[in-house]
mmCIF file of C-alpha atoms and ligand atoms in Angstrom:
data_model
loop_
_atom_site.group_PDB
_atom_site.id
_atom_site.type_symbol
_atom_site.label_atom_id
_atom_site.label_comp_id
_atom_site.label_asym_id
_atom_site.label_seq_id
_atom_site.Cartn_x
_atom_site.Cartn_y
_atom_site.Cartn_z
ATOM 1 C CA MET R 1 -0.002 0.007 0.019
ATOM 2 C CA LYS R 2 1.154 3.520 -0.856
ATOM 3 C CA LYS R 3 2.522 5.401 2.117
ATOM 4 C CA ILE R 4 0.972 8.870 1.983
ATOM 5 C CA ALA R 5 1.688 11.622 4.507
ATOM 6 C CA LEU R 6 0.087 14.996 4.997
ATOM 7 C CA PHE R 7 2.223 17.893 6.264
ATOM 8 C CA PRO R 8 -0.282 20.433 7.598
ATOM 9 C CA GLY R 9 0.648 23.996 8.526
ATOM 10 C CA SER R 10 -0.057 27.617 7.994
ATOM 11 C CA PHE R 11 3.210 28.253 6.079
ATOM 12 C CA ASP R 12 2.782 31.954 6.366
ATOM 13 C CA PRO R 13 5.335 32.155 4.819
ATOM 14 C CA LEU R 14 6.996 28.885 3.875
ATOM 15 C CA THR R 15 10.540 29.009 5.249
ATOM 16 C CA LYS R 16 13.654 27.012 4.437
ATOM 17 C CA GLY R 17 12.993 25.180 7.714
ATOM 18 C CA HIS R 18 9.696 23.939 6.317
ATOM 19 C CA VAL R 19 11.369 23.049 2.989
ATOM 20 C CA ASP R 20 14.016 21.031 4.855
ATOM 21 C CA THR R 21 11.351 19.045 6.661
ATOM 22 C CA ILE R 22 9.502 18.520 3.364
ATOM 23 C CA ARG R 23 12.724 17.374 1.610
ATOM 24 C CA ARG R 24 13.405 14.815 4.384
ATOM 25 C CA GLY R 25 9.776 13.766 4.626
ATOM 26 C CA ALA R 26 9.580 13.187 0.859
ATOM 27 C CA LYS R 27 12.266 10.519 1.246
ATOM 28 C CA MET R 28 10.273 8.631 3.890
ATOM 29 C CA PHE R 29 6.899 8.410 2.113
ATOM 30 C CA ASP R 30 5.715 7.522 -1.369
ATOM 31 C CA GLU R 31 3.746 10.755 -1.477
ATOM 32 C CA LEU R 32 3.886 13.851 0.701
ATOM 33 C CA ILE R 33 1.020 16.340 0.581
ATOM 34 C CA VAL R 34 1.663 19.773 1.953
ATOM 35 C CA GLY R 35 -1.593 21.082 3.386
ATOM 36 C CA VAL R 36 -1.866 24.857 3.589
ATOM 37 C CA PHE R 37 -4.383 25.260 6.383
ATOM 38 C CA VAL R 38 -5.760 28.295 8.136
ATOM 39 C CA ASN R 39 -4.540 28.625 11.758
ATOM 40 C CA THR R 40 -7.335 30.583 13.427
ATOM 41 C CA SER R 41 -5.017 31.870 16.137
ATOM 42 C CA LYS R 42 -2.538 33.464 13.729
ATOM 43 C CA LYS R 43 -2.973 36.588 11.604
ATOM 44 C CA SER R 44 -2.088 35.721 7.995
ATOM 45 C CA LEU R 45 0.167 37.694 5.657
ATOM 46 C CA PHE R 46 -0.755 35.744 2.519
ATOM 47 C CA GLU R 47 -4.175 34.614 1.242
ATOM 48 C CA PRO R 48 -4.513 30.780 1.016
ATOM 49 C CA GLU R 49 -4.584 30.973 -2.834
ATOM 50 C CA GLU R 50 -1.349 33.021 -2.878
ATOM 51 C CA LYS R 51 0.313 30.467 -0.598
ATOM 52 C CA LEU R 52 -0.920 27.585 -2.683
ATOM 53 C CA GLN R 53 0.561 29.095 -5.829
ATOM 54 C CA LEU R 54 3.846 30.186 -4.332
ATOM 55 C CA ILE R 55 4.501 26.932 -2.403
ATOM 56 C CA THR R 56 3.633 24.845 -5.460
ATOM 57 C CA GLU R 57 6.246 26.853 -7.393
ATOM 58 C CA VAL R 58 8.925 26.425 -4.700
ATOM 59 C CA LEU R 59 8.311 22.668 -4.374
ATOM 60 C CA ALA R 60 8.126 21.990 -8.150
ATOM 61 C CA ASP R 61 11.375 19.973 -8.083
ATOM 62 C CA PHE R 62 10.042 17.357 -5.648
ATOM 63 C CA PRO R 63 8.283 14.788 -7.821
ATOM 64 C CA ASN R 64 6.368 13.096 -4.969
ATOM 65 C CA VAL R 65 5.217 16.285 -3.255
ATOM 66 C CA ARG R 66 2.043 18.199 -4.004
ATOM 67 C CA VAL R 67 0.343 21.114 -2.321
ATOM 68 C CA ILE R 68 -3.301 21.551 -1.356
ATOM 69 C CA SER R 69 -5.200 24.282 0.533
ATOM 70 C CA GLN R 70 -8.369 24.206 2.612
ATOM 71 C CA SER R 71 -9.905 26.073 5.504
ATOM 72 C CA SER R 72 -13.049 24.409 6.700
ATOM 73 C CA LYS R 73 -12.295 20.815 7.704
ATOM 74 C CA LEU R 74 -10.330 19.030 10.379
ATOM 75 C CA THR R 75 -6.805 18.003 9.484
ATOM 76 C CA VAL R 76 -7.536 14.277 10.117
ATOM 77 C CA GLU R 77 -10.620 14.503 7.993
ATOM 78 C CA ILE R 78 -8.585 15.846 5.030
ATOM 79 C CA ALA R 79 -5.958 13.164 5.693
ATOM 80 C CA GLY R 80 -8.685 10.488 5.488
ATOM 81 C CA GLU R 81 -10.023 11.916 2.227
ATOM 82 C CA LEU R 82 -6.517 11.991 0.726
ATOM 83 C CA GLY R 83 -5.726 8.406 1.843
ATOM 84 C CA ALA R 84 -2.958 9.692 4.091
ATOM 85 C CA SER R 85 -2.181 7.406 7.100
ATOM 86 C CA PHE R 86 0.502 9.763 8.430
ATOM 87 C CA LEU R 87 0.690 13.366 9.536
ATOM 88 C CA LEU R 88 4.131 14.930 9.373
ATOM 89 C CA ARG R 89 5.194 17.738 11.779
ATOM 90 C CA GLY R 90 8.406 19.428 12.715
ATOM 91 C CA VAL R 91 9.853 19.990 16.205
ATOM 92 C CA ARG R 92 12.256 22.852 16.825
ATOM 93 C CA SER R 93 12.259 23.104 20.585
ATOM 94 C CA VAL R 94 10.748 22.054 23.881
ATOM 95 C CA LYS R 95 8.058 24.680 23.289
ATOM 96 C CA ASP R 96 7.183 23.065 19.991
ATOM 97 C CA TYR R 97 7.213 19.645 21.672
ATOM 98 C CA GLU R 98 4.575 20.676 24.225
ATOM 99 C CA TYR R 99 2.342 22.195 21.534
ATOM 100 C CA GLU R 100 2.813 19.293 19.088
ATOM 101 C CA LYS R 101 2.176 16.681 21.790
ATOM 102 C CA ASP R 102 -1.263 18.085 22.458
ATOM 103 C CA ILE R 103 -2.184 18.335 18.797
ATOM 104 C CA ALA R 104 -0.951 14.766 18.182
ATOM 105 C CA ALA R 105 -2.994 13.488 21.135
ATOM 106 C CA MET R 106 -6.116 15.242 19.920
ATOM 107 C CA ASN R 107 -5.652 13.904 16.383
ATOM 108 C CA LYS R 108 -5.136 10.396 17.811
ATOM 109 C CA HIS R 109 -8.436 10.805 19.682
ATOM 110 C CA LEU R 110 -10.207 11.955 16.515
ATOM 111 C CA ALA R 111 -8.573 9.420 14.173
ATOM 112 C CA PRO R 112 -6.680 6.603 15.892
ATOM 113 C CA GLU R 113 -5.675 5.043 12.632
ATOM 114 C CA ILE R 114 -3.567 8.092 11.638
ATOM 115 C CA GLU R 115 -0.077 8.283 12.995
ATOM 116 C CA THR R 116 1.796 11.583 13.564
ATOM 117 C CA VAL R 117 5.471 11.443 12.635
ATOM 118 C CA PHE R 118 7.888 14.086 13.902
ATOM 119 C CA LEU R 119 11.150 15.298 12.456
ATOM 120 C CA PHE R 120 13.502 17.396 14.496
ATOM 121 C CA ALA R 121 14.335 20.653 12.785
ATOM 122 C CA ASP R 122 17.804 20.929 11.259
ATOM 123 C CA GLU R 123 19.929 22.982 13.634
ATOM 124 C CA ALA R 124 20.481 25.558 10.848
ATOM 125 C CA TYR R 125 16.743 26.372 10.984
ATOM 126 C CA ALA R 126 15.643 25.415 14.513
ATOM 127 C CA HIS R 127 15.606 29.043 15.685
ATOM 128 C CA ILE R 128 13.387 30.401 12.891
ATOM 129 C CA SER R 129 9.637 30.640 12.604
ATOM 130 C CA SER R 130 7.399 32.280 9.991
ATOM 131 C CA SER R 131 6.289 34.883 12.645
ATOM 132 C CA LEU R 132 9.828 35.829 13.578
ATOM 133 C CA LEU R 133 10.881 36.273 9.938
ATOM 134 C CA LYS R 134 7.810 38.415 9.183
ATOM 135 C CA GLU R 135 8.573 40.600 12.173
ATOM 136 C CA VAL R 136 12.196 41.138 11.157
ATOM 137 C CA ILE R 137 11.303 41.853 7.471
ATOM 138 C CA ILE R 138 8.710 44.469 8.478
ATOM 139 C CA PHE R 139 11.510 46.440 10.158
ATOM 140 C CA GLY R 140 13.879 46.001 7.261
ATOM 141 C CA GLY R 141 16.117 43.190 8.600
ATOM 142 C CA ASP R 142 17.765 40.850 6.088
ATOM 143 C CA VAL R 143 16.534 37.233 6.504
ATOM 144 C CA ARG R 144 16.895 36.187 2.915
ATOM 145 C CA LYS R 145 19.007 33.169 3.815
ATOM 146 C CA TYR R 146 16.051 31.637 5.631
ATOM 147 C CA LEU R 147 13.527 31.971 2.803
ATOM 148 C CA PRO R 148 13.157 30.424 -0.654
ATOM 149 C CA PRO R 149 13.827 33.292 -3.156
ATOM 150 C CA GLU R 150 10.260 33.223 -4.588
ATOM 151 C CA ILE R 151 8.835 33.667 -1.098
ATOM 152 C CA TYR R 152 11.200 36.442 -0.184
ATOM 153 C CA GLU R 153 10.314 38.353 -3.306
ATOM 154 C CA ALA R 154 6.572 37.884 -2.652
ATOM 155 C CA ILE R 155 6.975 39.288 0.863
ATOM 156 C CA ILE R 156 8.818 42.307 -0.404
ATOM 157 C CA ARG R 157 6.125 42.954 -2.993
ATOM 158 C CA LYS R 158 3.521 42.718 -0.246
ATOM 159 C CA ARG R 159 5.443 45.048 2.041
ATOM 160 C CA ASN R 160 5.777 47.599 -0.752
ATOM 161 C CA THR R 161 2.049 47.389 -1.452
ATOM 162 C CA TYR R 162 1.317 48.279 2.117
ATOM 163 C CA GLY R 163 3.815 51.189 1.932
ATOM 164 C CA LYS R 164 6.309 49.948 4.535
HETATM 165 P P1 LIG Y 201 1.195 25.845 12.413
HETATM 166 O O1 LIG Y 201 0.401 27.128 12.381
HETATM 167 O O2 LIG Y 201 0.336 24.621 12.098
HETATM 168 O O3 LIG Y 201 2.045 25.701 13.594
HETATM 169 P P2 LIG Y 201 3.566 26.396 10.847
HETATM 170 O O4 LIG Y 201 3.578 26.806 9.384
HETATM 171 O O5 LIG Y 201 4.014 27.454 11.826
HETATM 172 O O6 LIG Y 201 2.100 25.907 11.073
HETATM 173 O O7 LIG Y 201 4.367 25.068 11.036
HETATM 174 C C1 LIG Y 201 4.087 23.896 10.364
HETATM 175 C C2 LIG Y 201 4.978 22.784 10.928
HETATM 176 O O8 LIG Y 201 6.333 23.074 10.548
HETATM 177 C C3 LIG Y 201 4.954 22.659 12.458
HETATM 178 O O9 LIG Y 201 5.055 21.304 12.804
HETATM 179 C C4 LIG Y 201 6.205 23.361 12.868
HETATM 180 O O10 LIG Y 201 6.694 22.892 14.112
HETATM 181 C C5 LIG Y 201 7.133 23.054 11.706
HETATM 182 N N1 LIG Y 201 8.163 24.115 11.538
HETATM 183 C C6 LIG Y 201 7.995 25.439 11.617
HETATM 184 N N2 LIG Y 201 9.175 26.071 11.457
HETATM 185 C C7 LIG Y 201 10.092 25.094 11.238
HETATM 186 C C8 LIG Y 201 11.515 25.101 11.068
HETATM 187 N N3 LIG Y 201 12.221 26.235 11.062
HETATM 188 N N4 LIG Y 201 12.124 23.914 10.910
HETATM 189 C C9 LIG Y 201 11.466 22.758 10.939
HETATM 190 N N5 LIG Y 201 10.144 22.661 11.135
HETATM 191 C C10 LIG Y 201 9.464 23.797 11.298
#
């Protein structure tokens, strides 16, 4: 049976930390689906459609990776519909561990047949988050090395549109 994993996240924006987790995850599964989901507790910089388009562009070189977007269903429900038996998540720190542990337990309760698989962040990216990068960019800091070029350019375009 085909091993399919869903990597859900808000990816606002997609960072090189995410891409590293995707690259490693793509080697572990027959198919890896990146799910661009709305996190209701975070304010979003990009619209879901913009993220879908940009992330698809960035990940074009991974043959067994595809990108989807949705905002109204539970992650495990989407996984079921996609035939994914695994959820992939990244862990950067103890703080992530605590947060991820609760989400994994809740998903286990909702769908016991789906297993969450964790990858520790590469140490080169363990200190970065989408929120931190956004914050630094708004105030003009250079964080280019942490972002795929297409994403960096899209952020700059957005920042210019808002006159910052
Ligand atoms: P969410 O809003 O669901 O937390 P994120 O886009 O912030 O979505 O993160 C998606 C997943 O990627 C999470 O499991 C998160 O821990 C992981 N992640 C975030 N940043 C990094 C990074 N720099 N390196 C590796 N994994 C990361």
